[in-house]
Amino acid sequence: MADITIRGVRKSFGAVQALRHVDLTVRDGEFLTLLGPSGSGKTTLLNILQGFENADAGSILLGDRDITSLAPRERGFGMVFQSYALFPHMTVAENVGYPLRARGVKRRARDEAVSRTLGQVQLSDFAARMPGQLSGGQQQRVALARAMVFQPPVLLMDEPLAALDRRLRQSMQLNLKELHERINATILYVTHDQEEALVMSDRICVMRDGQIAQIGTPDEIYGRPASPFVASFLGETNLLTGQLTVSDRGVALQLADGTRLPMHPPSAPPSGGPVTVSIRPEDLLIVDPDHPIGGTRASLSSTVYLGDSWRLTCTTPGGTPLVVKRDVAAPKARQGDQVLLAVRDQAAVVFDLSG
């Protein structure tokens, strides 16, 4: 077991630069997710790691071993695809045992490894079934078992849950997280689904246009995004552009519509410059008129019930919409209500646009 080190990897397809000098370390035993929109380069990077694509420049190390020029089989990584890629004419046990048979493992040792691995993915009772007799979630677990059975140093997963319905996908997210904790494998996971990334990952690598936009733990990426792109891509946020003012009244964002929004950000550039501020809906509060730092008056224009919360859209007098997420236990607000909004202390993230 060892870290994977990606150094200066670049890849182009004709005039399209899929990867632009990517540097990344995947730590031994961690679950790291490559997250980004379509075309961000995450699947290309995964294919280069597996050996399905050759990088135009750069190197890949497994520990201190350079594996850049090795064929996929020589790298010894496990791979799980979105399409499952199971052999329809083989039983579950035969599918899972195939990588071992291809490696010349003797029958007894192969059967023991298959039995152990099917137990890890909770499919021991399904060994004799054919893939066509399984649900989508069960087929995905067979594909996972097949990738795990030869105990690879690294598991690579390319959007393996994308074909599942929402409820099954959420269940499989938790199953994968629990499995990772049990077997302590190194997992590099590709997805465009923000919820998957937040639920399962030790760290998230957000990609955009072939580059890494930010790497960090889920709470770091969500709570302290490095750019407006990261803030808007990972979860919902209010992205507000205006002038930052600092006075004896405190820090405030002056919007183009004339609205003044007081706040206490963890850090802020000097006053006067153009900024964009990210405020998560759950960090925008409806407060009483005597709130200590004051607030911003707005009108409640719409409400959406989400089961565990309310999603409220409030509009400033100048017409700027602000999204508020409110607990269902809070006093019920109604469309047309006049409210006072305040930003939770240390919750606003300020991006300086002047540079």
C-alpha positions as YAML, in Angstrom:
chain: A
units: angstrom
residues:
- id: 1
  name: MET
  ca: [0.00, 0.00, 0.00]
- id: 2
  name: ALA
  ca: [1.34, 3.45, -0.86]
- id: 3
  name: ASP
  ca: [0.40, 6.96, -1.94]
- id: 4
  name: ILE
  ca: [-0.37, 7.71, -5.59]
- id: 5
  name: THR
  ca: [1.51, 10.79, -6.79]
- id: 6
  name: ILE
  ca: [0.45, 12.53, -10.01]
- id: 7
  name: ARG
  ca: [3.01, 15.04, -11.23]
- id: 8
  name: GLY
  ca: [2.48, 17.57, -14.00]
- id: 9
  name: VAL
  ca: [0.08, 15.41, -16.02]
- id: 10
  name: ARG
  ca: [-1.18, 16.97, -19.25]
- id: 11
  name: LYS
  ca: [-3.44, 15.55, -21.94]
- id: 12
  name: SER
  ca: [-4.92, 16.99, -25.12]
- id: 13
  name: PHE
  ca: [-7.33, 15.57, -27.66]
- id: 14
  name: GLY
  ca: [-6.62, 17.59, -30.79]
- id: 15
  name: ALA
  ca: [-7.14, 21.25, -29.90]
- id: 16
  name: VAL
  ca: [-8.94, 20.39, -26.65]
- id: 17
  name: GLN
  ca: [-6.81, 20.47, -23.50]
- id: 18
  name: ALA
  ca: [-8.40, 17.84, -21.29]
- id: 19
  name: LEU
  ca: [-5.82, 18.13, -18.49]
- id: 20
  name: ARG
  ca: [-3.56, 21.12, -17.82]
- id: 21
  name: HIS
  ca: [-0.58, 20.26, -15.59]
- id: 22
  name: VAL
  ca: [-2.37, 18.33, -12.84]
- id: 23
  name: ASP
  ca: [-0.52, 17.70, -9.56]
- id: 24
  name: LEU
  ca: [-2.30, 15.49, -7.04]
- id: 25
  name: THR
  ca: [-1.46, 13.04, -4.25]
- id: 26
  name: VAL
  ca: [-3.94, 10.33, -3.26]
- id: 27
  name: ARG
  ca: [-3.02, 9.21, 0.24]
- id: 28
  name: ASP
  ca: [-2.70, 5.57, 1.16]
- id: 29
  name: GLY
  ca: [-6.07, 4.30, 2.45]
- id: 30
  name: GLU
  ca: [-8.10, 7.41, 1.71]
- id: 31
  name: PHE
  ca: [-11.33, 7.85, -0.25]
- id: 32
  name: LEU
  ca: [-10.68, 10.74, -2.64]
- id: 33
  name: THR
  ca: [-13.35, 11.93, -5.04]
- id: 34
  name: LEU
  ca: [-12.75, 13.72, -8.33]
- id: 35
  name: LEU
  ca: [-15.75, 16.03, -8.62]
- id: 36
  name: GLY
  ca: [-16.60, 18.31, -11.49]
- id: 37
  name: PRO
  ca: [-18.95, 19.02, -14.39]
- id: 38
  name: SER
  ca: [-18.81, 17.16, -17.71]
- id: 39
  name: GLY
  ca: [-15.63, 18.05, -19.56]
- id: 40
  name: SER
  ca: [-13.67, 18.98, -16.44]
- id: 41
  name: GLY
  ca: [-11.09, 16.22, -17.00]
- id: 42
  name: LYS
  ca: [-11.93, 13.87, -14.14]
- id: 43
  name: THR
  ca: [-12.59, 10.75, -16.24]
- id: 44
  name: THR
  ca: [-9.56, 11.47, -18.44]
- id: 45
  name: LEU
  ca: [-7.39, 11.59, -15.32]
- id: 46
  name: LEU
  ca: [-8.88, 8.30, -14.09]
- id: 47
  name: ASN
  ca: [-8.21, 6.66, -17.48]
- id: 48
  name: ILE
  ca: [-4.60, 7.83, -17.40]
- id: 49
  name: LEU
  ca: [-4.21, 6.42, -13.91]
- id: 50
  name: GLN
  ca: [-5.58, 3.05, -15.03]
- id: 51
  name: GLY
  ca: [-3.44, 3.07, -18.18]
- id: 52
  name: PHE
  ca: [-6.32, 3.27, -20.66]
- id: 53
  name: GLU
  ca: [-4.94, 6.61, -21.91]
- id: 54
  name: ASN
  ca: [-1.37, 7.86, -22.17]
- id: 55
  name: ALA
  ca: [-0.52, 11.29, -20.78]
- id: 56
  name: ASP
  ca: [1.17, 13.79, -23.10]
- id: 57
  name: ALA
  ca: [3.44, 14.83, -20.21]
- id: 58
  name: GLY
  ca: [3.93, 14.15, -16.53]
- id: 59
  name: SER
  ca: [4.38, 11.06, -14.39]
- id: 60
  name: ILE
  ca: [2.44, 8.76, -12.05]
- id: 61
  name: LEU
  ca: [4.05, 7.12, -9.02]
- id: 62
  name: LEU
  ca: [2.74, 4.35, -6.77]
- id: 63
  name: GLY
  ca: [4.87, 4.92, -3.70]
- id: 64
  name: ASP
  ca: [8.35, 5.42, -5.17]
- id: 65
  name: ARG
  ca: [7.61, 3.22, -8.22]
- id: 66
  name: ASP
  ca: [7.07, 4.99, -11.55]
- id: 67
  name: ILE
  ca: [4.09, 3.33, -13.26]
- id: 68
  name: THR
  ca: [3.59, 5.93, -16.01]
- id: 69
  name: SER
  ca: [4.47, 3.61, -18.89]
- id: 70
  name: LEU
  ca: [3.00, 0.38, -17.48]
- id: 71
  name: ALA
  ca: [0.07, -1.39, -19.14]
- id: 72
  name: PRO
  ca: [-3.23, -1.51, -17.18]
- id: 73
  name: ARG
  ca: [-2.72, -5.11, -16.05]
- id: 74
  name: GLU
  ca: [0.80, -4.37, -14.80]
- id: 75
  name: ARG
  ca: [-0.50, -1.56, -12.57]
- id: 76
  name: GLY
  ca: [-2.73, -3.97, -10.67]
- id: 77
  name: PHE
  ca: [-5.55, -1.49, -9.97]
- id: 78
  name: GLY
  ca: [-9.18, -2.53, -9.53]
- id: 79
  name: MET
  ca: [-11.69, -0.74, -11.77]
- id: 80
  name: VAL
  ca: [-15.46, -0.32, -11.34]
- id: 81
  name: PHE
  ca: [-17.42, 1.06, -14.29]
- id: 82
  name: GLN
  ca: [-20.79, 2.76, -14.48]
- id: 83
  name: SER
  ca: [-22.07, 0.03, -16.84]
- id: 84
  name: TYR
  ca: [-21.13, -2.88, -14.47]
- id: 85
  name: ALA
  ca: [-19.57, -4.77, -17.45]
- id: 86
  name: LEU
  ca: [-20.54, -8.20, -16.04]
- id: 87
  name: PHE
  ca: [-20.34, -11.34, -18.20]
- id: 88
  name: PRO
  ca: [-24.00, -12.33, -18.72]
- id: 89
  name: HIS
  ca: [-23.19, -16.04, -19.29]
- id: 90
  name: MET
  ca: [-21.30, -16.39, -16.00]
- id: 91
  name: THR
  ca: [-22.67, -16.77, -12.48]
- id: 92
  name: VAL
  ca: [-21.97, -14.17, -9.82]
- id: 93
  name: ALA
  ca: [-19.17, -16.32, -8.39]
- id: 94
  name: GLU
  ca: [-17.64, -16.84, -11.85]
- id: 95
  name: ASN
  ca: [-17.76, -13.11, -12.59]
- id: 96
  name: VAL
  ca: [-16.07, -12.26, -9.31]
- id: 97
  name: GLY
  ca: [-13.47, -15.00, -9.74]
- id: 98
  name: TYR
  ca: [-12.59, -14.05, -13.32]
- id: 99
  name: PRO
  ca: [-9.65, -11.70, -12.45]
- id: 100
  name: LEU
  ca: [-8.12, -14.47, -10.33]
- id: 101
  name: ARG
  ca: [-8.58, -17.07, -13.07]
- id: 102
  name: ALA
  ca: [-6.94, -14.69, -15.56]
- id: 103
  name: ARG
  ca: [-3.99, -14.43, -13.15]
- id: 104
  name: GLY
  ca: [-3.65, -18.20, -12.90]
- id: 105
  name: VAL
  ca: [-4.80, -18.52, -9.29]
- id: 106
  name: LYS
  ca: [-5.56, -22.14, -8.34]
- id: 107
  name: ARG
  ca: [-9.20, -23.19, -7.94]
- id: 108
  name: ARG
  ca: [-9.20, -23.64, -4.16]
- id: 109
  name: ALA
  ca: [-7.56, -20.30, -3.45]
- id: 110
  name: ARG
  ca: [-9.85, -18.68, -6.01]
- id: 111
  name: ASP
  ca: [-12.99, -20.08, -4.39]
- id: 112
  name: GLU
  ca: [-11.84, -18.91, -0.94]
- id: 113
  name: ALA
  ca: [-11.17, -15.38, -2.22]
- id: 114
  name: VAL
  ca: [-14.51, -15.22, -4.04]
- id: 115
  name: SER
  ca: [-16.39, -16.39, -0.93]
- id: 116
  name: ARG
  ca: [-14.62, -13.86, 1.27]
- id: 117
  name: THR
  ca: [-15.21, -10.98, -1.15]
- id: 118
  name: LEU
  ca: [-18.89, -11.78, -1.71]
- id: 119
  name: GLY
  ca: [-19.27, -11.70, 2.07]
- id: 120
  name: GLN
  ca: [-17.72, -8.23, 2.17]
- id: 121
  name: VAL
  ca: [-20.33, -6.90, -0.26]
- id: 122
  name: GLN
  ca: [-23.15, -8.88, 1.39]
- id: 123
  name: LEU
  ca: [-23.84, -11.16, -1.59]
- id: 124
  name: SER
  ca: [-22.85, -14.56, -0.18]
- id: 125
  name: ASP
  ca: [-26.30, -16.00, -0.93]
- id: 126
  name: PHE
  ca: [-26.19, -14.90, -4.58]
- id: 127
  name: ALA
  ca: [-23.06, -16.75, -5.76]
- id: 128
  name: ALA
  ca: [-24.94, -19.13, -8.07]
- id: 129
  name: ARG
  ca: [-27.23, -16.53, -9.67]
- id: 130
  name: MET
  ca: [-26.80, -15.03, -13.13]
- id: 131
  name: PRO
  ca: [-26.40, -11.24, -13.57]
- id: 132
  name: GLY
  ca: [-29.80, -11.05, -15.26]
- id: 133
  name: GLN
  ca: [-31.44, -12.28, -12.04]
- id: 134
  name: LEU
  ca: [-30.04, -9.38, -9.98]
- id: 135
  name: SER
  ca: [-31.21, -5.85, -9.32]
- id: 136
  name: GLY
  ca: [-29.11, -2.89, -10.44]
- id: 137
  name: GLY
  ca: [-27.70, -2.39, -6.97]
- id: 138
  name: GLN
  ca: [-26.79, -6.08, -6.67]
- id: 139
  name: GLN
  ca: [-25.08, -6.03, -10.06]
- id: 140
  name: GLN
  ca: [-23.06, -3.01, -8.98]
- id: 141
  name: ARG
  ca: [-21.93, -4.85, -5.86]
- id: 142
  name: VAL
  ca: [-20.85, -7.81, -8.01]
- id: 143
  name: ALA
  ca: [-18.80, -5.42, -10.15]
- id: 144
  name: LEU
  ca: [-17.27, -4.00, -6.96]
- id: 145
  name: ALA
  ca: [-16.47, -7.49, -5.65]
- id: 146
  name: ARG
  ca: [-14.79, -8.38, -8.94]
- id: 147
  name: ALA
  ca: [-12.59, -5.28, -8.66]
- id: 148
  name: MET
  ca: [-11.71, -6.10, -5.03]
- id: 149
  name: VAL
  ca: [-11.17, -9.87, -5.19]
- id: 150
  name: PHE
  ca: [-7.47, -9.80, -6.09]
- id: 151
  name: GLN
  ca: [-6.81, -7.23, -3.33]
- id: 152
  name: PRO
  ca: [-5.52, -4.40, -5.54]
- id: 153
  name: PRO
  ca: [-3.61, -1.52, -3.95]
- id: 154
  name: VAL
  ca: [-6.08, 0.96, -5.45]
- id: 155
  name: LEU
  ca: [-9.75, 0.90, -6.50]
- id: 156
  name: LEU
  ca: [-10.74, 3.27, -9.31]
- id: 157
  name: MET
  ca: [-14.46, 3.99, -9.72]
- id: 158
  name: ASP
  ca: [-15.96, 5.90, -12.64]
- id: 159
  name: GLU
  ca: [-19.47, 7.11, -11.68]
- id: 160
  name: PRO
  ca: [-20.49, 3.59, -10.58]
- id: 161
  name: LEU
  ca: [-23.83, 4.66, -9.08]
- id: 162
  name: ALA
  ca: [-25.03, 6.96, -11.87]
- id: 163
  name: ALA
  ca: [-27.40, 4.38, -13.40]
- id: 164
  name: LEU
  ca: [-29.23, 3.69, -10.11]
- id: 165
  name: ASP
  ca: [-32.40, 5.39, -8.93]
- id: 166
  name: ARG
  ca: [-32.07, 8.01, -6.22]
- id: 167
  name: ARG
  ca: [-33.07, 5.86, -3.25]
- id: 168
  name: LEU
  ca: [-30.81, 2.96, -4.25]
- id: 169
  name: ARG
  ca: [-27.98, 5.37, -5.02]
- id: 170
  name: GLN
  ca: [-28.20, 6.86, -1.53]
- id: 171
  name: SER
  ca: [-28.16, 3.39, 0.01]
- id: 172
  name: MET
  ca: [-25.14, 2.36, -2.06]
- id: 173
  name: GLN
  ca: [-23.29, 5.54, -1.04]
- id: 174
  name: LEU
  ca: [-23.50, 4.47, 2.60]
- id: 175
  name: ASN
  ca: [-22.58, 0.87, 1.69]
- id: 176
  name: LEU
  ca: [-19.47, 2.04, -0.13]
- id: 177
  name: LYS
  ca: [-18.46, 4.31, 2.72]
- id: 178
  name: GLU
  ca: [-18.86, 1.49, 5.26]
- id: 179
  name: LEU
  ca: [-16.97, -0.93, 3.01]
- id: 180
  name: HIS
  ca: [-14.09, 1.51, 2.64]
- id: 181
  name: GLU
  ca: [-13.86, 1.85, 6.41]
- id: 182
  name: ARG
  ca: [-13.79, -1.97, 6.80]
- id: 183
  name: ILE
  ca: [-11.18, -2.83, 4.17]
- id: 184
  name: ASN
  ca: [-9.14, 0.42, 4.36]
- id: 185
  name: ALA
  ca: [-8.62, 0.45, 0.58]
- id: 186
  name: THR
  ca: [-7.35, 3.43, -1.37]
- id: 187
  name: ILE
  ca: [-10.29, 4.58, -3.51]
- id: 188
  name: LEU
  ca: [-10.27, 7.20, -6.27]
- id: 189
  name: TYR
  ca: [-13.88, 7.92, -7.19]
- id: 190
  name: VAL
  ca: [-15.21, 9.99, -10.10]
- id: 191
  name: THR
  ca: [-18.61, 11.70, -9.95]
- id: 192
  name: HIS
  ca: [-20.46, 14.85, -10.92]
- id: 193
  name: ASP
  ca: [-22.89, 14.31, -8.03]
- id: 194
  name: GLN
  ca: [-22.13, 16.71, -5.16]
- id: 195
  name: GLU
  ca: [-24.11, 14.69, -2.61]
- id: 196
  name: GLU
  ca: [-22.08, 11.56, -3.34]
- id: 197
  name: ALA
  ca: [-18.85, 13.48, -2.90]
- id: 198
  name: LEU
  ca: [-19.92, 15.00, 0.42]
- id: 199
  name: VAL
  ca: [-21.28, 11.75, 1.86]
- id: 200
  name: MET
  ca: [-18.44, 9.37, 1.00]
- id: 201
  name: SER
  ca: [-15.16, 11.25, 0.67]
- id: 202
  name: ASP
  ca: [-12.24, 11.78, 3.00]
- id: 203
  name: ARG
  ca: [-11.16, 14.52, 0.58]
- id: 204
  name: ILE
  ca: [-12.69, 16.06, -2.53]
- id: 205
  name: CYS
  ca: [-10.74, 17.29, -5.56]
- id: 206
  name: VAL
  ca: [-12.92, 19.75, -7.49]
- id: 207
  name: MET
  ca: [-11.94, 19.97, -11.18]
- id: 208
  name: ARG
  ca: [-12.73, 22.56, -13.81]
- id: 209
  name: ASP
  ca: [-11.45, 22.89, -17.39]
- id: 210
  name: GLY
  ca: [-8.74, 20.29, -16.88]
- id: 211
  name: GLN
  ca: [-7.37, 21.85, -13.72]
- id: 212
  name: ILE
  ca: [-7.79, 21.38, -9.99]
- id: 213
  name: ALA
  ca: [-9.95, 24.16, -8.58]
- id: 214
  name: GLN
  ca: [-9.66, 23.07, -4.92]
- id: 215
  name: ILE
  ca: [-8.72, 20.06, -2.80]
- id: 216
  name: GLY
  ca: [-9.91, 19.60, 0.77]
- id: 217
  name: THR
  ca: [-12.15, 17.74, 3.17]
- id: 218
  name: PRO
  ca: [-15.90, 17.92, 2.47]
- id: 219
  name: ASP
  ca: [-16.45, 20.50, 5.21]
- id: 220
  name: GLU
  ca: [-13.54, 22.62, 3.94]
- id: 221
  name: ILE
  ca: [-14.78, 22.57, 0.36]
- id: 222
  name: TYR
  ca: [-18.37, 23.31, 1.35]
- id: 223
  name: GLY
  ca: [-17.70, 25.82, 4.13]
- id: 224
  name: ARG
  ca: [-14.62, 27.58, 2.72]
- id: 225
  name: PRO
  ca: [-14.77, 27.34, -1.08]
- id: 226
  name: ALA
  ca: [-11.73, 28.77, -2.87]
- id: 227
  name: SER
  ca: [-13.68, 30.44, -5.69]
- id: 228
  name: PRO
  ca: [-17.20, 31.39, -6.75]
- id: 229
  name: PHE
  ca: [-17.17, 28.36, -9.08]
- id: 230
  name: VAL
  ca: [-16.50, 25.92, -6.23]
- id: 231
  name: ALA
  ca: [-19.10, 27.65, -4.03]
- id: 232
  name: SER
  ca: [-21.79, 27.38, -6.70]
- id: 233
  name: PHE
  ca: [-20.89, 23.88, -7.91]
- id: 234
  name: LEU
  ca: [-20.87, 22.20, -4.51]
- id: 235
  name: GLY
  ca: [-24.34, 22.68, -3.08]
- id: 236
  name: GLU
  ca: [-26.63, 25.69, -3.28]
- id: 237
  name: THR
  ca: [-25.43, 29.16, -2.39]
- id: 238
  name: ASN
  ca: [-26.30, 32.84, -2.69]
- id: 239
  name: LEU
  ca: [-23.59, 34.43, -4.86]
- id: 240
  name: LEU
  ca: [-23.83, 38.19, -4.42]
- id: 241
  name: THR
  ca: [-21.62, 40.77, -6.15]
- id: 242
  name: GLY
  ca: [-21.14, 44.30, -4.85]
- id: 243
  name: GLN
  ca: [-18.88, 46.67, -2.92]
- id: 244
  name: LEU
  ca: [-17.53, 45.70, 0.48]
- id: 245
  name: THR
  ca: [-17.66, 48.46, 3.11]
- id: 246
  name: VAL
  ca: [-15.89, 48.48, 6.46]
- id: 247
  name: SER
  ca: [-16.83, 51.10, 9.03]
- id: 248
  name: ASP
  ca: [-17.47, 51.53, 12.73]
- id: 249
  name: ARG
  ca: [-20.83, 49.88, 11.99]
- id: 250
  name: GLY
  ca: [-18.99, 46.75, 10.86]
- id: 251
  name: VAL
  ca: [-18.60, 44.96, 7.54]
- id: 252
  name: ALA
  ca: [-21.37, 45.08, 4.95]
- id: 253
  name: LEU
  ca: [-21.94, 44.21, 1.33]
- id: 254
  name: GLN
  ca: [-23.48, 47.01, -0.72]
- id: 255
  name: LEU
  ca: [-25.44, 45.49, -3.61]
- id: 256
  name: ALA
  ca: [-26.12, 47.24, -6.92]
- id: 257
  name: ASP
  ca: [-29.80, 47.51, -6.01]
- id: 258
  name: GLY
  ca: [-28.89, 49.63, -2.96]
- id: 259
  name: THR
  ca: [-29.32, 46.84, -0.40]
- id: 260
  name: ARG
  ca: [-26.87, 46.82, 2.51]
- id: 261
  name: LEU
  ca: [-26.20, 43.35, 3.92]
- id: 262
  name: PRO
  ca: [-24.30, 43.39, 7.27]
- id: 263
  name: MET
  ca: [-22.03, 40.41, 7.96]
- id: 264
  name: HIS
  ca: [-19.10, 39.11, 9.98]
- id: 265
  name: PRO
  ca: [-16.97, 37.13, 7.48]
- id: 266
  name: PRO
  ca: [-13.92, 35.23, 8.75]
- id: 267
  name: SER
  ca: [-11.74, 37.43, 6.52]
- id: 268
  name: ALA
  ca: [-12.27, 40.23, 4.06]
- id: 269
  name: PRO
  ca: [-10.22, 42.40, 1.68]
- id: 270
  name: PRO
  ca: [-10.00, 46.17, 2.24]
- id: 271
  name: SER
  ca: [-13.22, 48.10, 1.77]
- id: 272
  name: GLY
  ca: [-14.17, 49.74, -1.49]
- id: 273
  name: GLY
  ca: [-13.24, 47.00, -3.92]
- id: 274
  name: PRO
  ca: [-15.59, 44.80, -5.95]
- id: 275
  name: VAL
  ca: [-16.27, 41.44, -4.32]
- id: 276
  name: THR
  ca: [-18.43, 38.37, -4.69]
- id: 277
  name: VAL
  ca: [-19.79, 36.89, -1.47]
- id: 278
  name: SER
  ca: [-21.00, 33.31, -1.03]
- id: 279
  name: ILE
  ca: [-23.67, 32.73, 1.64]
- id: 280
  name: ARG
  ca: [-25.20, 29.28, 2.01]
- id: 281
  name: PRO
  ca: [-29.02, 29.27, 2.36]
- id: 282
  name: GLU
  ca: [-28.76, 27.73, 5.85]
- id: 283
  name: ASP
  ca: [-26.49, 30.63, 6.91]
- id: 284
  name: LEU
  ca: [-29.02, 33.30, 5.99]
- id: 285
  name: LEU
  ca: [-31.30, 33.72, 8.99]
- id: 286
  name: ILE
  ca: [-34.70, 35.29, 9.57]
- id: 287
  name: VAL
  ca: [-34.19, 37.31, 12.76]
- id: 288
  name: ASP
  ca: [-36.06, 39.58, 15.14]
- id: 289
  name: PRO
  ca: [-35.90, 43.37, 14.67]
- id: 290
  name: ASP
  ca: [-33.55, 43.74, 17.66]
- id: 291
  name: HIS
  ca: [-30.86, 41.45, 16.15]
- id: 292
  name: PRO
  ca: [-27.46, 42.77, 17.40]
- id: 293
  name: ILE
  ca: [-25.79, 43.41, 14.01]
- id: 294
  name: GLY
  ca: [-28.95, 44.46, 12.25]
- id: 295
  name: GLY
  ca: [-30.15, 42.91, 9.05]
- id: 296
  name: THR
  ca: [-31.62, 43.38, 5.61]
- id: 297
  name: ARG
  ca: [-35.32, 43.80, 5.00]
- id: 298
  name: ALA
  ca: [-36.90, 41.58, 2.37]
- id: 299
  name: SER
  ca: [-40.22, 40.20, 1.25]
- id: 300
  name: LEU
  ca: [-40.95, 36.46, 1.23]
- id: 301
  name: SER
  ca: [-41.82, 35.65, -2.38]
- id: 302
  name: SER
  ca: [-42.00, 31.82, -2.40]
- id: 303
  name: THR
  ca: [-41.82, 28.78, -0.12]
- id: 304
  name: VAL
  ca: [-40.95, 25.17, -0.99]
- id: 305
  name: TYR
  ca: [-41.37, 22.30, 1.48]
- id: 306
  name: LEU
  ca: [-38.40, 19.87, 1.38]
- id: 307
  name: GLY
  ca: [-39.46, 17.48, 4.15]
- id: 308
  name: ASP
  ca: [-36.68, 18.26, 6.63]
- id: 309
  name: SER
  ca: [-36.63, 22.00, 5.88]
- id: 310
  name: TRP
  ca: [-38.25, 24.89, 4.04]
- id: 311
  name: ARG
  ca: [-36.59, 26.58, 1.05]
- id: 312
  name: LEU
  ca: [-37.63, 30.21, 1.11]
- id: 313
  name: THR
  ca: [-36.97, 32.80, -1.59]
- id: 314
  name: CYS
  ca: [-36.88, 36.34, -0.24]
- id: 315
  name: THR
  ca: [-36.59, 39.47, -2.38]
- id: 316
  name: THR
  ca: [-34.90, 42.71, -1.35]
- id: 317
  name: PRO
  ca: [-36.66, 46.05, -2.06]
- id: 318
  name: GLY
  ca: [-34.30, 46.45, -5.01]
- id: 319
  name: GLY
  ca: [-35.28, 43.08, -6.48]
- id: 320
  name: THR
  ca: [-32.35, 40.82, -5.52]
- id: 321
  name: PRO
  ca: [-33.49, 37.25, -4.67]
- id: 322
  name: LEU
  ca: [-32.00, 35.59, -1.58]
- id: 323
  name: VAL
  ca: [-32.52, 31.89, -0.81]
- id: 324
  name: VAL
  ca: [-33.02, 30.88, 2.83]
- id: 325
  name: LYS
  ca: [-33.09, 27.31, 4.15]
- id: 326
  name: ARG
  ca: [-35.10, 27.06, 7.37]
- id: 327
  name: ASP
  ca: [-35.79, 24.20, 9.76]
- id: 328
  name: VAL
  ca: [-39.34, 22.82, 9.69]
- id: 329
  name: ALA
  ca: [-39.57, 23.44, 13.45]
- id: 330
  name: ALA
  ca: [-39.10, 27.21, 12.99]
- id: 331
  name: PRO
  ca: [-42.18, 29.45, 13.00]
- id: 332
  name: LYS
  ca: [-43.92, 29.11, 9.66]
- id: 333
  name: ALA
  ca: [-43.43, 31.98, 7.24]
- id: 334
  name: ARG
  ca: [-45.95, 32.83, 4.54]
- id: 335
  name: GLN
  ca: [-45.66, 34.30, 1.07]
- id: 336
  name: GLY
  ca: [-45.79, 38.10, 1.27]
- id: 337
  name: ASP
  ca: [-44.39, 38.32, 4.82]
- id: 338
  name: GLN
  ca: [-41.88, 41.09, 5.48]
- id: 339
  name: VAL
  ca: [-38.77, 39.63, 7.11]
- id: 340
  name: LEU
  ca: [-35.39, 40.75, 8.43]
- id: 341
  name: LEU
  ca: [-32.45, 38.71, 7.17]
- id: 342
  name: ALA
  ca: [-29.05, 38.38, 8.87]
- id: 343
  name: VAL
  ca: [-25.94, 36.43, 7.94]
- id: 344
  name: ARG
  ca: [-24.73, 33.84, 10.43]
- id: 345
  name: ASP
  ca: [-21.52, 34.92, 12.13]
- id: 346
  name: GLN
  ca: [-18.32, 33.82, 10.28]
- id: 347
  name: ALA
  ca: [-20.38, 32.17, 7.53]
- id: 348
  name: ALA
  ca: [-19.98, 34.53, 4.54]
- id: 349
  name: VAL
  ca: [-17.05, 33.78, 2.21]
- id: 350
  name: VAL
  ca: [-15.67, 36.83, 0.41]
- id: 351
  name: PHE
  ca: [-13.91, 36.61, -2.97]
- id: 352
  name: ASP
  ca: [-11.88, 39.69, -3.94]
- id: 353
  name: LEU
  ca: [-12.49, 40.65, -7.59]
- id: 354
  name: SER
  ca: [-10.13, 43.63, -7.66]
- id: 355
  name: GLY
  ca: [-7.02, 41.56, -8.45]
...
